[in-house]
GROMACS .gro file of N, CA and C in nm:
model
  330
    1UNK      N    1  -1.132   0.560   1.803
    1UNK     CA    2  -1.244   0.613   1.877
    1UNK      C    3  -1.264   0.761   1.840
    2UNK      N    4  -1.381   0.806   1.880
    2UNK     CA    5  -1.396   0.932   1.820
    2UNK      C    6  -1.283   1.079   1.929
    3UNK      N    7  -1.221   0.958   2.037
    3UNK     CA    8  -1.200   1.139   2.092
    3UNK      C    9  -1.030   1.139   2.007
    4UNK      N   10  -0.974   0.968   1.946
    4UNK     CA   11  -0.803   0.992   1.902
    4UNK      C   12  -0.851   1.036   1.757
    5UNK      N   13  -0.977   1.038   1.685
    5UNK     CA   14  -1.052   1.078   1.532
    5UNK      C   15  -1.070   1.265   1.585
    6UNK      N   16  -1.145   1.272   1.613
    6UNK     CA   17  -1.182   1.491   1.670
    6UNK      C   18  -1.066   1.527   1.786
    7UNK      N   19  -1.110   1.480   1.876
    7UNK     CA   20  -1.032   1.578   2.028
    7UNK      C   21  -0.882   1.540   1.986
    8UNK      N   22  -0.826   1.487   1.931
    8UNK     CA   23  -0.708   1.468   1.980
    8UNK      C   24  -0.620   1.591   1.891
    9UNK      N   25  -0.659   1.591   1.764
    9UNK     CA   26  -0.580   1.659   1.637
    9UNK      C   27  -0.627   1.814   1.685
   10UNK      N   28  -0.759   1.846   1.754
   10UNK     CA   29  -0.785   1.937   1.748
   10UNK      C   30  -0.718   2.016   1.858
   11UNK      N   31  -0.732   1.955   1.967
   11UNK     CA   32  -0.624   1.943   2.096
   11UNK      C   33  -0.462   2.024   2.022
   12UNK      N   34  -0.469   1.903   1.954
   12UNK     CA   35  -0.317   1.928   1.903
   12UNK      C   36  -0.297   2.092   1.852
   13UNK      N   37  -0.351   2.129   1.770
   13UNK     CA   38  -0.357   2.230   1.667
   13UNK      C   39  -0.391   2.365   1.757
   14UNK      N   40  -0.490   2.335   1.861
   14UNK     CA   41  -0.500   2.457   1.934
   14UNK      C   42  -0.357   2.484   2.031
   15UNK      N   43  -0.303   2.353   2.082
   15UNK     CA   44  -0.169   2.436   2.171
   15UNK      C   45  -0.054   2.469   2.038
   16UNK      N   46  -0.052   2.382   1.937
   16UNK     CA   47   0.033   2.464   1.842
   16UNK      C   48   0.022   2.592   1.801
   17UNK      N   49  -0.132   2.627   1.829
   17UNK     CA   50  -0.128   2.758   1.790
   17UNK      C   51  -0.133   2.888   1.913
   18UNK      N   52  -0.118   2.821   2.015
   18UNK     CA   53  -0.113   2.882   2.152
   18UNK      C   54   0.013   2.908   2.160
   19UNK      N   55   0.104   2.792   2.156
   19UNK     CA   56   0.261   2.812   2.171
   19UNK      C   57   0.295   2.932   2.022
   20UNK      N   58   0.299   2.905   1.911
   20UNK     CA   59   0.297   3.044   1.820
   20UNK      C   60   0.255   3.172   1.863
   21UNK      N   61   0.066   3.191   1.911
   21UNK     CA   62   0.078   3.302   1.940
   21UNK      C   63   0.165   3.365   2.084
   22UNK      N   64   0.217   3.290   2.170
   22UNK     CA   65   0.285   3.344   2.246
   22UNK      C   66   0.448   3.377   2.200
   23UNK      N   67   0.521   3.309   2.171
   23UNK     CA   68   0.658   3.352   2.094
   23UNK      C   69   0.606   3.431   2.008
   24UNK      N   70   0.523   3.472   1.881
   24UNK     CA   71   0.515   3.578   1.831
   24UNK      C   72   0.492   3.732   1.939
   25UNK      N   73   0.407   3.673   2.068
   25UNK     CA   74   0.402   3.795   2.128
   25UNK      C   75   0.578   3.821   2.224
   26UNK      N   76   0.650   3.755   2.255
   26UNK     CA   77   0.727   3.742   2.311
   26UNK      C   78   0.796   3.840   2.192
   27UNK      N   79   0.807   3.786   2.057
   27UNK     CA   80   0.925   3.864   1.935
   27UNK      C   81   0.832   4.004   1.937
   28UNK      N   82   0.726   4.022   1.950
   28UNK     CA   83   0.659   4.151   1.951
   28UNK      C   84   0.690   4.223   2.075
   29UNK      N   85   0.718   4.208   2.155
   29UNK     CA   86   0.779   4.287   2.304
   29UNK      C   87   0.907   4.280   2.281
   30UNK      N   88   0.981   4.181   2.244
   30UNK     CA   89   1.129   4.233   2.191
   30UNK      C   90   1.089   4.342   2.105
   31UNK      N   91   1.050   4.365   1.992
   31UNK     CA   92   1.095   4.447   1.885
   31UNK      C   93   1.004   4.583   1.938
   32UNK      N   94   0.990   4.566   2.061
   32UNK     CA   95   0.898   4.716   2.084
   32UNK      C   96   1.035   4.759   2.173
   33UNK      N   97   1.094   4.689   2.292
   33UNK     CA   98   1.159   4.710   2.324
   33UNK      C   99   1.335   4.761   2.231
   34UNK      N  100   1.339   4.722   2.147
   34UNK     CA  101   1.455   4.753   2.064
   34UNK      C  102   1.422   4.880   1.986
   35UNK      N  103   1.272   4.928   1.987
   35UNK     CA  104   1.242   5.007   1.865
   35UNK      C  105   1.262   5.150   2.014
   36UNK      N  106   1.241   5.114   2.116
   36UNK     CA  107   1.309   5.198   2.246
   36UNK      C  108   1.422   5.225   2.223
   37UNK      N  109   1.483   5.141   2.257
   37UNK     CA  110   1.647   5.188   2.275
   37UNK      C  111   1.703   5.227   2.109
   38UNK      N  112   1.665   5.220   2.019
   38UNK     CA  113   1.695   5.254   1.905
   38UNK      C  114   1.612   5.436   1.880
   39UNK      N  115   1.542   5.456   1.941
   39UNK     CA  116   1.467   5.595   1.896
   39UNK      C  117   1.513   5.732   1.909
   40UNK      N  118   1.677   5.713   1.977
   40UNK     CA  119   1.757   5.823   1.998
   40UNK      C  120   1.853   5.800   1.839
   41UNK      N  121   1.884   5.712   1.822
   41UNK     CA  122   1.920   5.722   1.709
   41UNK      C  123   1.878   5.799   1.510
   42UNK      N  124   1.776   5.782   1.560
   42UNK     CA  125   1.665   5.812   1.456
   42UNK      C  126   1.705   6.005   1.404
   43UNK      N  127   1.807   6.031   1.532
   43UNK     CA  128   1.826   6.168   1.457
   43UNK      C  129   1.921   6.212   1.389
   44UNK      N  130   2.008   6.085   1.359
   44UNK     CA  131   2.147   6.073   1.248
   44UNK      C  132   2.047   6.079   1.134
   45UNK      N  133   2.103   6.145   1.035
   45UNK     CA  134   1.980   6.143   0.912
   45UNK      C  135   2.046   6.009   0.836
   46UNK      N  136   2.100   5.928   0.813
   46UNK     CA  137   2.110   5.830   0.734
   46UNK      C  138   2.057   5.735   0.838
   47UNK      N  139   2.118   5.688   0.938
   47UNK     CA  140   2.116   5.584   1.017
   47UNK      C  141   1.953   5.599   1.079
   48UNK      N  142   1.902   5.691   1.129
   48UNK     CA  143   1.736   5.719   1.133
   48UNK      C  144   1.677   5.677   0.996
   49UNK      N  145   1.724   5.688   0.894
   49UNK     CA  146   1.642   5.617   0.789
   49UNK      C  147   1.655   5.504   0.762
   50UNK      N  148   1.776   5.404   0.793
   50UNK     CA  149   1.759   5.254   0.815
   50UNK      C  150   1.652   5.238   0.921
   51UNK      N  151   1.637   5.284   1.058
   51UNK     CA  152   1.627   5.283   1.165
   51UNK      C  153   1.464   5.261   1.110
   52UNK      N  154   1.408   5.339   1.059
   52UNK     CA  155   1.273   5.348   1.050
   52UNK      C  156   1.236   5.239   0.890
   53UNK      N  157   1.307   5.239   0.817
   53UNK     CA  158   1.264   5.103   0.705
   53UNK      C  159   1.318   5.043   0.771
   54UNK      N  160   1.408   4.983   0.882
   54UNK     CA  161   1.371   4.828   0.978
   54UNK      C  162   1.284   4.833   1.014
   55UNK      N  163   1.204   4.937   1.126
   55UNK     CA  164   1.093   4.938   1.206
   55UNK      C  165   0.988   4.940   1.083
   56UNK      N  166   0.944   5.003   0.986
   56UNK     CA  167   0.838   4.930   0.839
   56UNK      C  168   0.855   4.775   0.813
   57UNK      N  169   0.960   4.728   0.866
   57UNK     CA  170   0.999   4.581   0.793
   57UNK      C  171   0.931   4.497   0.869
   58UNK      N  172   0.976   4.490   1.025
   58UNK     CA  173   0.924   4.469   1.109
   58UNK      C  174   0.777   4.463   1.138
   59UNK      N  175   0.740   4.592   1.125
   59UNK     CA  176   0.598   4.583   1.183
   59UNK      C  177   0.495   4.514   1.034
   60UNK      N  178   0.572   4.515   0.906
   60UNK     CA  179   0.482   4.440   0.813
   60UNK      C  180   0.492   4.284   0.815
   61UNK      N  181   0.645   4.253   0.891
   61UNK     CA  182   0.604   4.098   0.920
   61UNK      C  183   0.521   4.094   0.990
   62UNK      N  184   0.488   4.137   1.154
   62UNK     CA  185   0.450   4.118   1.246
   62UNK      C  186   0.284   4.135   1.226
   63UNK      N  187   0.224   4.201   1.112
   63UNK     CA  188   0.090   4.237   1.049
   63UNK      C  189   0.064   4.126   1.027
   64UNK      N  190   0.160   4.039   0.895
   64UNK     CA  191   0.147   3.914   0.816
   64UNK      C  192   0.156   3.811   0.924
   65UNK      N  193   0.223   3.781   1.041
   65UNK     CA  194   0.196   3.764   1.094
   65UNK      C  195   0.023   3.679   1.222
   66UNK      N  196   0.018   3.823   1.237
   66UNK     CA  197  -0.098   3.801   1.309
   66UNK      C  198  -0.246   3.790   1.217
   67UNK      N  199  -0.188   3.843   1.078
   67UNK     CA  200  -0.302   3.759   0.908
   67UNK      C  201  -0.327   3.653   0.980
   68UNK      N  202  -0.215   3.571   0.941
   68UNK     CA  203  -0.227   3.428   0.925
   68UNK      C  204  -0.236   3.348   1.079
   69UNK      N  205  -0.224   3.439   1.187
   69UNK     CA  206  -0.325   3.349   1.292
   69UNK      C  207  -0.439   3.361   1.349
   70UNK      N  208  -0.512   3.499   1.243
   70UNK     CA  209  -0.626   3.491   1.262
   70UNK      C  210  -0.719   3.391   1.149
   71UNK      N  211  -0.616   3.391   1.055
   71UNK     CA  212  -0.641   3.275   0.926
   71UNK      C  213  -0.691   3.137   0.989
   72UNK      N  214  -0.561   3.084   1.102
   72UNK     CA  215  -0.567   2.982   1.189
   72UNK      C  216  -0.656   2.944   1.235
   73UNK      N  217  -0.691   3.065   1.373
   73UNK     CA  218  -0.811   3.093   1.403
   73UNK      C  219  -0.953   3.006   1.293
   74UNK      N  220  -0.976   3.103   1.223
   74UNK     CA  221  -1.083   3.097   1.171
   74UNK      C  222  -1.132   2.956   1.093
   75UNK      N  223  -0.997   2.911   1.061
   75UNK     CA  224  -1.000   2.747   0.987
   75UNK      C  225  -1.058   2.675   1.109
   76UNK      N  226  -0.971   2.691   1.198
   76UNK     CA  227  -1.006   2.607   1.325
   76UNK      C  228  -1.177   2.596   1.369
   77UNK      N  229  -1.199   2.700   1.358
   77UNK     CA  230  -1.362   2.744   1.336
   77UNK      C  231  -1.459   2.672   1.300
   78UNK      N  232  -1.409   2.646   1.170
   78UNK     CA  233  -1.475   2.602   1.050
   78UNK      C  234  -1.447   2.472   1.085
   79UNK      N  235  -1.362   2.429   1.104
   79UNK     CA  236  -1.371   2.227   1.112
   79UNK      C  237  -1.441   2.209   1.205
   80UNK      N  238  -1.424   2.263   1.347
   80UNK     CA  239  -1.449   2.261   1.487
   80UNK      C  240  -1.647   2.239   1.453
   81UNK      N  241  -1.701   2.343   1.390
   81UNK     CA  242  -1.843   2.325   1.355
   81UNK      C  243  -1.840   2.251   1.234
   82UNK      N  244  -1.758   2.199   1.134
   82UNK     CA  245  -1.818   2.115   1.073
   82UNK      C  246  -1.856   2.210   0.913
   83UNK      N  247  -1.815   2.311   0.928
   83UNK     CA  248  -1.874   2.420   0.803
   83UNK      C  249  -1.980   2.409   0.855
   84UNK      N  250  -2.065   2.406   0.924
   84UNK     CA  251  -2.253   2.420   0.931
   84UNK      C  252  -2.260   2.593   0.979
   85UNK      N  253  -2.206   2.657   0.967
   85UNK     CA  254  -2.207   2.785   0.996
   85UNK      C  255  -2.235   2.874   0.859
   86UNK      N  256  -2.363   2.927   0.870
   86UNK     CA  257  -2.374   2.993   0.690
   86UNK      C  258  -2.315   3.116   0.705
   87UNK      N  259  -2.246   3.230   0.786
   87UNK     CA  260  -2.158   3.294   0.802
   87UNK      C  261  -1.973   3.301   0.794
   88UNK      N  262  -1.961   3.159   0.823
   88UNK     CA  263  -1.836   3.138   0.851
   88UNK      C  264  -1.824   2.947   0.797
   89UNK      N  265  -1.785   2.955   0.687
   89UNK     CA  266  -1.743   2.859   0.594
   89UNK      C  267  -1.659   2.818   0.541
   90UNK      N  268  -1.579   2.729   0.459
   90UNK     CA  269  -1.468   2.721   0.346
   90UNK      C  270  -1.521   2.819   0.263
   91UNK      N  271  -1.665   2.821   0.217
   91UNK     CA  272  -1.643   2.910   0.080
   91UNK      C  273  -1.686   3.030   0.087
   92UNK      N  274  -1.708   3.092   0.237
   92UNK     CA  275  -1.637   3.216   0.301
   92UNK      C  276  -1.531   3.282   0.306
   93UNK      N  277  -1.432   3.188   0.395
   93UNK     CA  278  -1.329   3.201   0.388
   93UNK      C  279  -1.225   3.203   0.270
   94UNK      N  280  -1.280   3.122   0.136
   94UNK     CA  281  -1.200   3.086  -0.018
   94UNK      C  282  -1.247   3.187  -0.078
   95UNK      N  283  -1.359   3.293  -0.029
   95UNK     CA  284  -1.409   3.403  -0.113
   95UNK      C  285  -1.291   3.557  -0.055
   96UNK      N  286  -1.272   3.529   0.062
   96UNK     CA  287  -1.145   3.637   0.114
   96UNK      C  288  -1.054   3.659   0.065
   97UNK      N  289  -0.921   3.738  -0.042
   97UNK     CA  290  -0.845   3.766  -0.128
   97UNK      C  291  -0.720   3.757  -0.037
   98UNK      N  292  -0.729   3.802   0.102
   98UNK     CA  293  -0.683   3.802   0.203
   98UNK      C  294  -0.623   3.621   0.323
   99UNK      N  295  -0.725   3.576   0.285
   99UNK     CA  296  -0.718   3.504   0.346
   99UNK      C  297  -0.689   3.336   0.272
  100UNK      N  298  -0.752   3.387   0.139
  100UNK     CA  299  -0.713   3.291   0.022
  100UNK      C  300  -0.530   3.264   0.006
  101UNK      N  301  -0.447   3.373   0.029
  101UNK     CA  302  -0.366   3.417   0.020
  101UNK      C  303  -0.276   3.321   0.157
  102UNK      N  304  -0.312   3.301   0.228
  102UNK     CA  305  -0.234   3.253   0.385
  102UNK      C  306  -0.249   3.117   0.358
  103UNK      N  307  -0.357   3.045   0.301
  103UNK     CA  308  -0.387   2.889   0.208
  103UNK      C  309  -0.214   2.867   0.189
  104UNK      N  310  -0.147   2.911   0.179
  104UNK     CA  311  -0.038   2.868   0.163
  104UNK      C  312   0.076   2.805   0.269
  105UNK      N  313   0.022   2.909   0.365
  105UNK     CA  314   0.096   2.867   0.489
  105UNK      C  315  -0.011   2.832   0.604
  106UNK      N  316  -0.128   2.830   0.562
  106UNK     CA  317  -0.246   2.750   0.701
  106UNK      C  318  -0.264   2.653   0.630
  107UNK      N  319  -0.222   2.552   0.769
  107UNK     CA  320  -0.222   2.381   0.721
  107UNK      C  321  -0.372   2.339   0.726
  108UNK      N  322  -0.470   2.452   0.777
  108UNK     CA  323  -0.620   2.419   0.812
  108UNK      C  324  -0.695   2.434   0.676
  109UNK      N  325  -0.684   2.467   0.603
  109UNK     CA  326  -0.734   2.537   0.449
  109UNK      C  327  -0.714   2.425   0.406
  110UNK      N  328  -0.815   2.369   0.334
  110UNK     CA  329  -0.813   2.271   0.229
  110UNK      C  330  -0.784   2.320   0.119
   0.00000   0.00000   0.00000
């Protein structure tokens, strides 16, 4: 029937990506909280310079990250209308260098 063919997968895919963006925000309030209790440290001159290329490490996953669930997002978009959107398309989205790039890890990208 058409709702176990559309509603059901789509259903699916939006709490998968509900449950992700919340544990990513959950690991993002941890690592704000740790980047606290770590900021007295930061004035050992060696150990402040791990201290701060973790906190670079960190905040470039957490970028790549939130890439690829706005990547999510936007696939979701695109099936949800069908591509009939002349703004927001596959070959919109396959024209992004950025977003071409997350095709690897968004299961929504053809």
């Amino acid at each position: 029937m058409i709702v176990d063919t559309l509603l059901a997968p789509a259903v699916t895919i939006i709490i998968a990506l509900v449950i992700f963006a919340i544990v990513c925000t959950i690991c993002n309030i941890l690592a704000g909280l740790l980047a606290k209790a770590f900021k007295a440290i930061n004035h050992i001159p060696v150990i402040g310079f791990a201290n701060r290329m973790g906190g670079f490490a960190v905040g470039m996953v957490i970028g790549v990250i939130y890439i690829i669930l706005i990547s999510c997002v936007l696939s979701i978009i695109v099936i949800i209308t069908e591509n009939s959107l002349t703004f927001l398309n596959m070959e919109v989205l396959n024209q992004s260098k950025i977003l071409s790039m997350t095709g690897l890890v968004n299961p929504f990208i053809g």
